[in-house]
Tab-separated table of C-alpha atoms in Angstrom:
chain	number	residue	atom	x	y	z
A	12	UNK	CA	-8.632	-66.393	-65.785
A	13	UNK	CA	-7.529	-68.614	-68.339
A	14	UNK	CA	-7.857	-69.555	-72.052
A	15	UNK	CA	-9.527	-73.246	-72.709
A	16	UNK	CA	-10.448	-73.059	-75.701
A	17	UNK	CA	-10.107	-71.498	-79.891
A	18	UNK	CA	-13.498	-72.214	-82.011
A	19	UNK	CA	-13.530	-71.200	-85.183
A	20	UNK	CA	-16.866	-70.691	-87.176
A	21	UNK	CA	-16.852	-70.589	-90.839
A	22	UNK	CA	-20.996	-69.158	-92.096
A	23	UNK	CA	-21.796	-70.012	-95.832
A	24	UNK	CA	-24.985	-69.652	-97.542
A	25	UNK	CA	-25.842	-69.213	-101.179
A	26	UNK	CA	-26.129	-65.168	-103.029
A	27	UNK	CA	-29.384	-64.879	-104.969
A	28	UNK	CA	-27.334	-63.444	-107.699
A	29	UNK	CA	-23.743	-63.629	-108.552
A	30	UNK	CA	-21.258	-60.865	-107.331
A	31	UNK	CA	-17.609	-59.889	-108.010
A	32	UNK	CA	-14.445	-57.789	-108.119
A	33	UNK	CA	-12.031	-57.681	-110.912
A	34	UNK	CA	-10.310	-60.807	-109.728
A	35	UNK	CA	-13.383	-62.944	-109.388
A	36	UNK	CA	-17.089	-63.683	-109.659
A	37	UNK	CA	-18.557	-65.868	-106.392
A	38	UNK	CA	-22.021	-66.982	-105.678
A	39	UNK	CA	-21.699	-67.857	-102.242
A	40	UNK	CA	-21.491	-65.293	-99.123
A	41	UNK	CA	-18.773	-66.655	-96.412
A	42	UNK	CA	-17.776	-65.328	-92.876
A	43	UNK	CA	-15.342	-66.772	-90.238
A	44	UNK	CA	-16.032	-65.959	-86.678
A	45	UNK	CA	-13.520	-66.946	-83.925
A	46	UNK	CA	-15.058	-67.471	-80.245
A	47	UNK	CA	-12.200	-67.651	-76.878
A	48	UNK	CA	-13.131	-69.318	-73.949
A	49	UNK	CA	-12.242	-68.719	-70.939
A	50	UNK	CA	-12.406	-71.472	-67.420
A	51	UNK	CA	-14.484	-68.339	-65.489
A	52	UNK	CA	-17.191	-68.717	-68.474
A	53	UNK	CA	-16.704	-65.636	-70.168
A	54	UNK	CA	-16.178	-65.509	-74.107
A	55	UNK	CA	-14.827	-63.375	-76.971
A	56	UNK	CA	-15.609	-62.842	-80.392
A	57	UNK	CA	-13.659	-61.964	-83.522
A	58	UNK	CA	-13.479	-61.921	-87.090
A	59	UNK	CA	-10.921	-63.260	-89.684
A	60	UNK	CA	-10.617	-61.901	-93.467
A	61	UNK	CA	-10.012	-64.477	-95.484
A	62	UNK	CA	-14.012	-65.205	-97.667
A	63	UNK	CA	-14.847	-68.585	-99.439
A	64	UNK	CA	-12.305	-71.248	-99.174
A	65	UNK	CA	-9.849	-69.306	-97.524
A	66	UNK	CA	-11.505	-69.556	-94.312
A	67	UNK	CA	-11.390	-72.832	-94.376
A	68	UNK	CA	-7.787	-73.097	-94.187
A	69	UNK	CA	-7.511	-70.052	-91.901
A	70	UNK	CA	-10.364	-72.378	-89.431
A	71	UNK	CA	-7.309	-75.316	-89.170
A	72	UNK	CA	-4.569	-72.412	-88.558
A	73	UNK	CA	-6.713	-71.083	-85.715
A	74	UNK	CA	-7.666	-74.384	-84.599
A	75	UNK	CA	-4.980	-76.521	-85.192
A	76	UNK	CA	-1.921	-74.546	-84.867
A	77	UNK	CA	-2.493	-70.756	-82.512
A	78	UNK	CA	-5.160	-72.802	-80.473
A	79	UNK	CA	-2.869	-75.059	-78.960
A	80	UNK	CA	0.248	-72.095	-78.205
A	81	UNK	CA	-2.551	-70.482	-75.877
A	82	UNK	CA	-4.404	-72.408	-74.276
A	83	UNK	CA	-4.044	-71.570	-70.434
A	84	UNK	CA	-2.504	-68.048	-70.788
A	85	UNK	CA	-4.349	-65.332	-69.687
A	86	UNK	CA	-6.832	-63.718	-72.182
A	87	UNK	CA	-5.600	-60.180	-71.058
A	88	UNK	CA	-1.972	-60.823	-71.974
A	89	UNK	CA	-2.907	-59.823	-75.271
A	90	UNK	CA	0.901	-58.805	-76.484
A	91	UNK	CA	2.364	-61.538	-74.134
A	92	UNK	CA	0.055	-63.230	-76.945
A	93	UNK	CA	0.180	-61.697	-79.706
A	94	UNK	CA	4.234	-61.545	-79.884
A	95	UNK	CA	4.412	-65.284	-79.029
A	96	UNK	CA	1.760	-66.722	-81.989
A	97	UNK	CA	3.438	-64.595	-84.405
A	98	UNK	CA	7.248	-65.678	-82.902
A	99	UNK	CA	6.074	-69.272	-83.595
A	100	UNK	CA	5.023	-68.324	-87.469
A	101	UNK	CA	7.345	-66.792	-88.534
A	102	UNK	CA	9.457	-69.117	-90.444
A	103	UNK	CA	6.377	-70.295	-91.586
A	104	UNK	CA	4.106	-66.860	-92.819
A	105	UNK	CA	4.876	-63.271	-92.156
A	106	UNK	CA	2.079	-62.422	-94.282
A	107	UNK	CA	-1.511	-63.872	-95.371
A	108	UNK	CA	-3.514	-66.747	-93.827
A	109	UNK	CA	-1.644	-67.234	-90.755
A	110	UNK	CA	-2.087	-63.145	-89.956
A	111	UNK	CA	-5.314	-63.222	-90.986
A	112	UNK	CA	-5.915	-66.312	-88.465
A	113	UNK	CA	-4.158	-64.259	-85.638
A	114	UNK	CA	-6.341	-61.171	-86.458
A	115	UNK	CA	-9.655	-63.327	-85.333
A	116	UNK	CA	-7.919	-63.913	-81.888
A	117	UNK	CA	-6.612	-61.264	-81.333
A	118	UNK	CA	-10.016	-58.960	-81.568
A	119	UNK	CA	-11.896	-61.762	-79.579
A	120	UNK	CA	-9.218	-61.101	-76.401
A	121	UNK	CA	-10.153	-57.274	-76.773
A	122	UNK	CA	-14.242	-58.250	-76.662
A	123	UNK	CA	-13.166	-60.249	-74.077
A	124	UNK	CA	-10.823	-57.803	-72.109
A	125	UNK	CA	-13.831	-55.247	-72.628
A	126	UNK	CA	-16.348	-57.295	-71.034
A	127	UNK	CA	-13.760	-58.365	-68.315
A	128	UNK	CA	-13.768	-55.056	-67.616
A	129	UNK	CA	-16.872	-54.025	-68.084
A	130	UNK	CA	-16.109	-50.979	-70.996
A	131	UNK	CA	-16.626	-50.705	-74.690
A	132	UNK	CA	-13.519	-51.560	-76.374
A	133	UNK	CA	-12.953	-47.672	-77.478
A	134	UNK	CA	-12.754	-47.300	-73.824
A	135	UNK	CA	-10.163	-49.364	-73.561
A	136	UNK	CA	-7.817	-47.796	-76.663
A	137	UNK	CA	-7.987	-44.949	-75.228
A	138	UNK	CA	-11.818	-42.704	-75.483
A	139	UNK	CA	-13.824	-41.805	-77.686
A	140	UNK	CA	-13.178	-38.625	-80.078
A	141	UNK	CA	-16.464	-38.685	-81.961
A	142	UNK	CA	-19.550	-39.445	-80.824
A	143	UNK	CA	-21.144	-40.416	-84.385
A	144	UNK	CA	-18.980	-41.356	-87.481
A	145	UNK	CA	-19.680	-40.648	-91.028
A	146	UNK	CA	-20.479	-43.709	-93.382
A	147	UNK	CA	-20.513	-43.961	-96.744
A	148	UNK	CA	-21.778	-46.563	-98.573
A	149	UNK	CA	-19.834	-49.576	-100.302
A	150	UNK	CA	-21.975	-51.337	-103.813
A	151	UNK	CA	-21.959	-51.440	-107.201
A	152	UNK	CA	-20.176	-54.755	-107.133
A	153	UNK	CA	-19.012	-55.917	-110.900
A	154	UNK	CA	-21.536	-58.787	-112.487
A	155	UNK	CA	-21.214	-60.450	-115.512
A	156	UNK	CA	-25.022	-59.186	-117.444
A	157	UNK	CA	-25.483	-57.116	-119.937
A	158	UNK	CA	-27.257	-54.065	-118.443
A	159	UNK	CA	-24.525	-53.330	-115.831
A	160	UNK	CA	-24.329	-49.879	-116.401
A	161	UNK	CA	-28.018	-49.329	-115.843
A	162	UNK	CA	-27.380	-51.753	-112.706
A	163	UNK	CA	-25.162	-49.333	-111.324
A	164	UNK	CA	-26.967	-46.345	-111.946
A	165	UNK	CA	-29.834	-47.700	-110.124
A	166	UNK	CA	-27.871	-49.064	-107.384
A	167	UNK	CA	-25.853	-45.951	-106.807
A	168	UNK	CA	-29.053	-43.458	-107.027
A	169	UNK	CA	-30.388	-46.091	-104.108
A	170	UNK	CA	-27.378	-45.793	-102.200
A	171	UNK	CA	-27.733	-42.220	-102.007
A	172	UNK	CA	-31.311	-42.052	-101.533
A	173	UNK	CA	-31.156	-44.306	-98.347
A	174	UNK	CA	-28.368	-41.550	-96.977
A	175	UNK	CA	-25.021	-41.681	-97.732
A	176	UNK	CA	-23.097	-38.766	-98.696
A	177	UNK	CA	-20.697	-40.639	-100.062
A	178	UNK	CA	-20.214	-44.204	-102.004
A	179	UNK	CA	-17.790	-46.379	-103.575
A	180	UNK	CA	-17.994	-48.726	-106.468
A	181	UNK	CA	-16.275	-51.517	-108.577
A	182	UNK	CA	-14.224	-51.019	-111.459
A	183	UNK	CA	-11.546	-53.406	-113.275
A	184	UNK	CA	-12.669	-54.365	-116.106
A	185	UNK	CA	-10.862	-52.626	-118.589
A	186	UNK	CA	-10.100	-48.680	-119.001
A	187	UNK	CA	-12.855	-47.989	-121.180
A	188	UNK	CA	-15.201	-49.871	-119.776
A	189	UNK	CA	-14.553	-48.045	-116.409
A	190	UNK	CA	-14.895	-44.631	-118.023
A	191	UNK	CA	-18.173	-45.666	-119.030
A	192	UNK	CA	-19.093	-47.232	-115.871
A	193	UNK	CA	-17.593	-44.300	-113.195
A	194	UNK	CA	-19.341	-41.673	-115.823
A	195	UNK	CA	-22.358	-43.392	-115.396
A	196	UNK	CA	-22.451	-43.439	-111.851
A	197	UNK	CA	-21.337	-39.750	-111.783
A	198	UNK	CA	-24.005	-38.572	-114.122
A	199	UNK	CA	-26.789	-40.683	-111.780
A	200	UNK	CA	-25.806	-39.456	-108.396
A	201	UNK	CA	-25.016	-35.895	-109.324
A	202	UNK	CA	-21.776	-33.921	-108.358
A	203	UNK	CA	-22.322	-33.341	-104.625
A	204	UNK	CA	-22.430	-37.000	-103.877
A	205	UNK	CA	-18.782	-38.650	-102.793
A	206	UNK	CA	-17.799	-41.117	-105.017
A	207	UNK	CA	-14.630	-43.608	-104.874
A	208	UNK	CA	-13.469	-46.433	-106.819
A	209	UNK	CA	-11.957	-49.492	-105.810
A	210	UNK	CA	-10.116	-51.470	-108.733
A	211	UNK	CA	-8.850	-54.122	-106.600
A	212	UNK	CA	-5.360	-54.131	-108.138
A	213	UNK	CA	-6.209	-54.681	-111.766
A	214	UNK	CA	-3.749	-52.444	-113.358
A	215	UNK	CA	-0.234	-51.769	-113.626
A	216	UNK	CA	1.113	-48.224	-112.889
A	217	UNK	CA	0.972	-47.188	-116.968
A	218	UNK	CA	-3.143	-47.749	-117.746
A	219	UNK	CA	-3.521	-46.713	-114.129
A	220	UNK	CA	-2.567	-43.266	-114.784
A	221	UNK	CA	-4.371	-42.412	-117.975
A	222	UNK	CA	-7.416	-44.107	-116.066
A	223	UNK	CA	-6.766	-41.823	-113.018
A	224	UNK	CA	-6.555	-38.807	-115.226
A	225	UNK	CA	-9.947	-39.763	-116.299
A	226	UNK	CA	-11.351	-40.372	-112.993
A	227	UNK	CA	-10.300	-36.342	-111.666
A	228	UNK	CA	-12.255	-35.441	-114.404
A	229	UNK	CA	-15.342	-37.279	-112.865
A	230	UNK	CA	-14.509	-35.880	-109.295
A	231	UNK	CA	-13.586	-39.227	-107.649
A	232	UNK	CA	-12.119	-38.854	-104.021
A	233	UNK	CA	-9.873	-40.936	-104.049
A	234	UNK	CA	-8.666	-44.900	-106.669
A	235	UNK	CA	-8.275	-47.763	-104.766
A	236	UNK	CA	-6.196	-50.430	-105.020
A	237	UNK	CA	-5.186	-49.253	-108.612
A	238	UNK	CA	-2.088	-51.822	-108.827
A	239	UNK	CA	-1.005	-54.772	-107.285
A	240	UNK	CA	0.297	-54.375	-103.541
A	241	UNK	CA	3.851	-55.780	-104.236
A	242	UNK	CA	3.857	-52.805	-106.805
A	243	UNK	CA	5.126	-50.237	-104.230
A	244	UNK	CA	6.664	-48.019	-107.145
A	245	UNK	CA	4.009	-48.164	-109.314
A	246	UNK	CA	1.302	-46.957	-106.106
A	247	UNK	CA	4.614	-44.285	-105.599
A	248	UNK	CA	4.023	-43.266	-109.339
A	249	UNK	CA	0.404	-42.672	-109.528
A	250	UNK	CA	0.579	-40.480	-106.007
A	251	UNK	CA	3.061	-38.785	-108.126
A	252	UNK	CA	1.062	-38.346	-111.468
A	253	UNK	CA	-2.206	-37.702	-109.994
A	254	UNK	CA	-3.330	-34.988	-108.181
A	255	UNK	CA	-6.450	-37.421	-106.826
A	256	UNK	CA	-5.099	-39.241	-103.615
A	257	UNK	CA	-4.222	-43.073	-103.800
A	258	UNK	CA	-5.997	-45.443	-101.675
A	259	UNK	CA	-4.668	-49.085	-100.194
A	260	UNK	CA	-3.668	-51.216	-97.757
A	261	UNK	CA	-6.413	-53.747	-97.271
A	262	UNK	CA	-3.717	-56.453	-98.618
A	263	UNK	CA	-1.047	-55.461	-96.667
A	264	UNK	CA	0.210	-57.397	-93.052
A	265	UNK	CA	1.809	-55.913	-89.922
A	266	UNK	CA	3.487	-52.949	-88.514
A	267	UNK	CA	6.350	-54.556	-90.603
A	268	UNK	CA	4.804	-54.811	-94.067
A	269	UNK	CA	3.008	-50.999	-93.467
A	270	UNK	CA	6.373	-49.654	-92.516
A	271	UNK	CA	7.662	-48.851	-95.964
A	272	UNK	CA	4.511	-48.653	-97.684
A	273	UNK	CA	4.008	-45.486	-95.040
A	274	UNK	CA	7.117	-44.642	-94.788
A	275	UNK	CA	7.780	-43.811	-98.742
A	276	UNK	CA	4.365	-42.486	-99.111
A	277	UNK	CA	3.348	-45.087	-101.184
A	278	UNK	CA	-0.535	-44.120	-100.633
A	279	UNK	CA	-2.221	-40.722	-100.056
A	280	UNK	CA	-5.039	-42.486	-97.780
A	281	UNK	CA	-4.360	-46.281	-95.818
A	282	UNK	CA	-6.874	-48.396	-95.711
A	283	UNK	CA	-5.832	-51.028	-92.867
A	284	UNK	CA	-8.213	-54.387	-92.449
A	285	UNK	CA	-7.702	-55.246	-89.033
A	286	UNK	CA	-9.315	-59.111	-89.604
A	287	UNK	CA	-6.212	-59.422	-91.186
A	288	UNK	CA	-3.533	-57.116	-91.013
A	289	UNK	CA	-2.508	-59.086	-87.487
A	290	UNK	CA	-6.149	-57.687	-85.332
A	291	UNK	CA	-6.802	-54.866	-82.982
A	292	UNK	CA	-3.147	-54.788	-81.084
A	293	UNK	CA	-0.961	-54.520	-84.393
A	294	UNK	CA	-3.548	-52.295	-85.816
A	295	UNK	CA	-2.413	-50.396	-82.942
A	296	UNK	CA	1.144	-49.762	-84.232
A	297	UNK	CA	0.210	-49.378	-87.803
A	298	UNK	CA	-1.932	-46.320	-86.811
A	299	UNK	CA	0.877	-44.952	-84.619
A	300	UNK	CA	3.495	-45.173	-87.963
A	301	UNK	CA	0.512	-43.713	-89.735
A	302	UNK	CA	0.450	-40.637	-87.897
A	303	UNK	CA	4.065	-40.154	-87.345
A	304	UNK	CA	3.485	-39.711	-91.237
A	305	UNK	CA	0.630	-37.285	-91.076
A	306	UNK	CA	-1.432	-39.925	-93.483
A	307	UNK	CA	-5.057	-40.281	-93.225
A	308	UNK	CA	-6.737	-43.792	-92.032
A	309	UNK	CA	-9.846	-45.188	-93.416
A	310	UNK	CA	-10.015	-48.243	-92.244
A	311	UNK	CA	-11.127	-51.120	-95.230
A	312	UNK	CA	-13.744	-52.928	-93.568
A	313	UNK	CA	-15.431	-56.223	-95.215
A	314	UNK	CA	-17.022	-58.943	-93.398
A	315	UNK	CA	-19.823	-59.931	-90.967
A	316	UNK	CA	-21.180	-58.002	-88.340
A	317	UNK	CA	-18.663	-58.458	-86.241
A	318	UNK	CA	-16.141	-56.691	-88.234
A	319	UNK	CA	-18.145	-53.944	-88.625
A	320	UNK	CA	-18.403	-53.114	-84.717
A	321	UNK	CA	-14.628	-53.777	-84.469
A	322	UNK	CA	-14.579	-51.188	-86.891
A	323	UNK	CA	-16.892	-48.770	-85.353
A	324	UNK	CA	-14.438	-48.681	-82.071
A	325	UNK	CA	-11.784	-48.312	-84.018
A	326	UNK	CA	-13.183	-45.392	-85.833
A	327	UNK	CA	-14.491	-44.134	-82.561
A	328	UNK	CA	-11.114	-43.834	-80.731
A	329	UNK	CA	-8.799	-42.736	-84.073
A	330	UNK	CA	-7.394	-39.280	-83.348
A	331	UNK	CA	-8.097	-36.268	-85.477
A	332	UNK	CA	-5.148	-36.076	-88.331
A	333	UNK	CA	-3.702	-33.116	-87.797
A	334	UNK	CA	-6.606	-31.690	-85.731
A	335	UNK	CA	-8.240	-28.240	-85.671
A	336	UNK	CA	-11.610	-26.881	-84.677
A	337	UNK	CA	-12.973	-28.501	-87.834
A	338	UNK	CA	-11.543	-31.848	-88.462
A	339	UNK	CA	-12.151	-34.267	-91.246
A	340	UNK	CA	-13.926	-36.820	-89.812
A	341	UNK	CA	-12.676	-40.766	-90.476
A	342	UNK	CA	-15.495	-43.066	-92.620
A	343	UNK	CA	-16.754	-46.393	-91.702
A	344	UNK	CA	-16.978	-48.101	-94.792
A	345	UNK	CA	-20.363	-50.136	-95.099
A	346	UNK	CA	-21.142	-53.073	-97.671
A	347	UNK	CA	-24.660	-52.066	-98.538
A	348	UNK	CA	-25.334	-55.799	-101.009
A	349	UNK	CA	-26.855	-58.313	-99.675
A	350	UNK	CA	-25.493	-59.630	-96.344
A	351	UNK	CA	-27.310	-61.901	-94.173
A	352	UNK	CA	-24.235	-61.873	-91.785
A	353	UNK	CA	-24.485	-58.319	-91.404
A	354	UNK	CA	-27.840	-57.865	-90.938
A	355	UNK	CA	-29.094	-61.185	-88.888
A	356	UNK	CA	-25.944	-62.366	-86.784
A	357	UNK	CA	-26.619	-60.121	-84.088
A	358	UNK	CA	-28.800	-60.907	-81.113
A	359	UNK	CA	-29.510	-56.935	-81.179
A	360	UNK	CA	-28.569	-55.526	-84.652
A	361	UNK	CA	-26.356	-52.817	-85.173
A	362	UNK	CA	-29.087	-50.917	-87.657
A	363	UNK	CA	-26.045	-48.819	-89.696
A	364	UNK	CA	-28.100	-48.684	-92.589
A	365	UNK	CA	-31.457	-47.362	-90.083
A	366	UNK	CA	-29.004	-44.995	-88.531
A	367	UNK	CA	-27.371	-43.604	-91.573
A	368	UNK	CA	-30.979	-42.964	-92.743
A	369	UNK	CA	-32.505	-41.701	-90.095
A	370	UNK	CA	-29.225	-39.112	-89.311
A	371	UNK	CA	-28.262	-38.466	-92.516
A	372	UNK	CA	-25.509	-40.271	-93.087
A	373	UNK	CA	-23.551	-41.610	-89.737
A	374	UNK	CA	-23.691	-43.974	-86.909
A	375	UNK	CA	-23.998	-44.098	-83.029
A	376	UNK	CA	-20.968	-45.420	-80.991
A	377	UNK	CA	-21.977	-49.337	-80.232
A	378	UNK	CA	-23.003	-49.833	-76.225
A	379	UNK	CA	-22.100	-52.558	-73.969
A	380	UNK	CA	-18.739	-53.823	-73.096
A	381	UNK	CA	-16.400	-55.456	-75.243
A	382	UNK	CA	-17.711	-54.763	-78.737
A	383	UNK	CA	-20.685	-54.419	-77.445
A	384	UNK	CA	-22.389	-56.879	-79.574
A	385	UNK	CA	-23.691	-60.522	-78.815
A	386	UNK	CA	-24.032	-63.103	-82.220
A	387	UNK	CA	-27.284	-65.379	-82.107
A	388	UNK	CA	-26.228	-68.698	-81.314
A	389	UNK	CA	-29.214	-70.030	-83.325
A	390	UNK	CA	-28.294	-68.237	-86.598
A	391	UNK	CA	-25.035	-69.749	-86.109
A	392	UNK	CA	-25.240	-73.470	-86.035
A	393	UNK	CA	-27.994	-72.673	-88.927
A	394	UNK	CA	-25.366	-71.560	-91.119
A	395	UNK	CA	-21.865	-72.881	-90.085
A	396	UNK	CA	-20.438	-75.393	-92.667
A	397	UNK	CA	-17.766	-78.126	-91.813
């Protein structure tokens, strides 16, 4: 079997309302999906991180540049692969859009090794240690209105209605401001309810720490992304000053650029995005330095439907950290706003949110081979954008 062809797919359609983080506001939901072909008919699917018009540059990378180094090596070579796309880049990006672009290729050869073989992808890394993982419930997304607080109250009490024992929510926009906003949140879902906070790197290390303080009081599990990801001393000082654990990763790119971050215990829990960290077979070796360090994985997951099954099989065969007869189970993080590429891609949905209700709060294992999912065709010519 060989490769003939790379196809990238970049989705687009307009949000009903505008959404953000504390970098940015966007109005437009985006997803990149990556399709292998094979010449025996067969074909793989994959996701790239990278949202509005980065995936337009990470469609010519795949495209234009990895496309061309593969084409007519075997699909199940996946290092052989892997080591020789990245070989090629690196004079030219050991981090970013180019990893990101290699991510989407790389999980489409594991969909497509699964269904070669005929097993669900957890079968091939290895088993499955759970049979149903916990998911808690990612909202609250910052908007520029006036009655945000009472947005997020609302939001989060719906959140935990529909299941979830635990959510996570936006901050960044300014330490009082994020008082007001976590307290509100807290005082709305009640004290039994996990809640985490995601700042996405808006602070430096000294207004992170008072902040953090702040947010023990509330009972948050754990503050993401509280400083920039170059800023491996300041994440070092806040694991330091606060007895809450320190949560990131999602920016961070191969076994190389996780080595120190894990190795100085730079974070209390990594949060790996394998559509971009360099896909399934380098998320492979950032697990393994993970454990050598005894620190916790759960995995950032953000995207399309695709990336959420990638995630599920992930989540399915990650061993238990340090194990015992009661082991703290990993979390699939779920983006409960409005997704149309969550919820419609799929010939057969994956129904998290159904599941989580219906169960309580977790998810079945995903059947089939590969990732065990199938995108509608129709939906996507409807919605790619050129």
């Amino acid at each position: 079997m060989k490769i003939t062809g790379i196809r990238s797919h970049v989705l687009q359609y307009d949000l009903d309302e505008e959404l953000g983080y504390s970098q940015q506001y966007y109005l437009k939901r985006t997803a990149h999906l990556v399709e292998v072909s094979t010449d025996e008919g067969m074909t793989g699917w994959g996701e790239c991180f990278g949202g509005g018009d980065i995936a337009f540059a990470n469609k010519a990378i795949v495209e234009r540049v990895i496309q061309p180094m593969v084409l007519g090596m075997d699909p199940l070579e996946r290092e052989v692969i892997w080591h020789k796309v990245y070989n090629l880049l690196r004079d030219h990006g050991q981090k970013g859009m180019p990893i990101q672009s290699l991510s989407g290729v790389d999980i489409a050869l594991w969909d497509l090794a699964g269904k070669i073989h005929g097993v669900p992808v957890y079968r091939l890394l290895g088993g499955a240690f759970r049979e149903r993982i916990p998911v808690y419930g990612y909202g609250m997304m910052l908007q520029r209105v006036p009655d945000l607080k009472e947005r997020f109250a609302a939001e989060s009490a719906a959140i935990s209605a529909a299941g979830y024992k635990a959510m996570k929510m936006k901050i960044g926009r300014g330490v009082k401001e994020d008082i007001a906003l976590v307290e509100t949140v807290r005082d709305a879902i009640g004290p039994d309810i996990g809640l985490m906070v995601d700042a996405n790197h808006a602070y430096t290390a000294r207004e992170a720490i008072p902040l953090g303080r702040e947010l023990e009081r509330l009972g948050v599990a754990w503050f993401e992304e509280p400083v920039a990801p170059e800023d491996r001393q300041g994440y070092r000082d806040l694991c330091l000053a606060l007895d809450m654990p320190i949560a990131g990763g999602e920016g961070e790119f191969t076994r190389w650029g996780f080595r120190d971050l894990i190795h100085n215990r730079c974070v209390d829990v990594l949060q790996p995005e394998v559509c971009g960290l360099g896909g399934i077979t380098e998320y492979l070796k950032v697990r393994a330095l993970a454990e050598a360090h005894f620190m916790p994985i759960v995995n950032h997951v953000w995207g399309s439907a695709v990336a959420v099954a990638t995630n599920m099989h992930l989540l399915a065969a990650l061993p238990d950290l340090p194990g015992g007869a009661h082991p703290v189970q990993p979390m699939l993080e779920y983006d409960t706003t409005p997704n149309r590429f969550r919820e419609e891609l799929l010939t057969e949905p994956l129904r998290v949110g159904e599941q989580v209700k219906e169960s309580g709060g977790s998810v079945g294992l995903p059947g089939g081979p590969g990732l065990g999912i199938e995108p509608d065709p129709d939906f996507i010519r409807h919605f790619t954008v050129r």
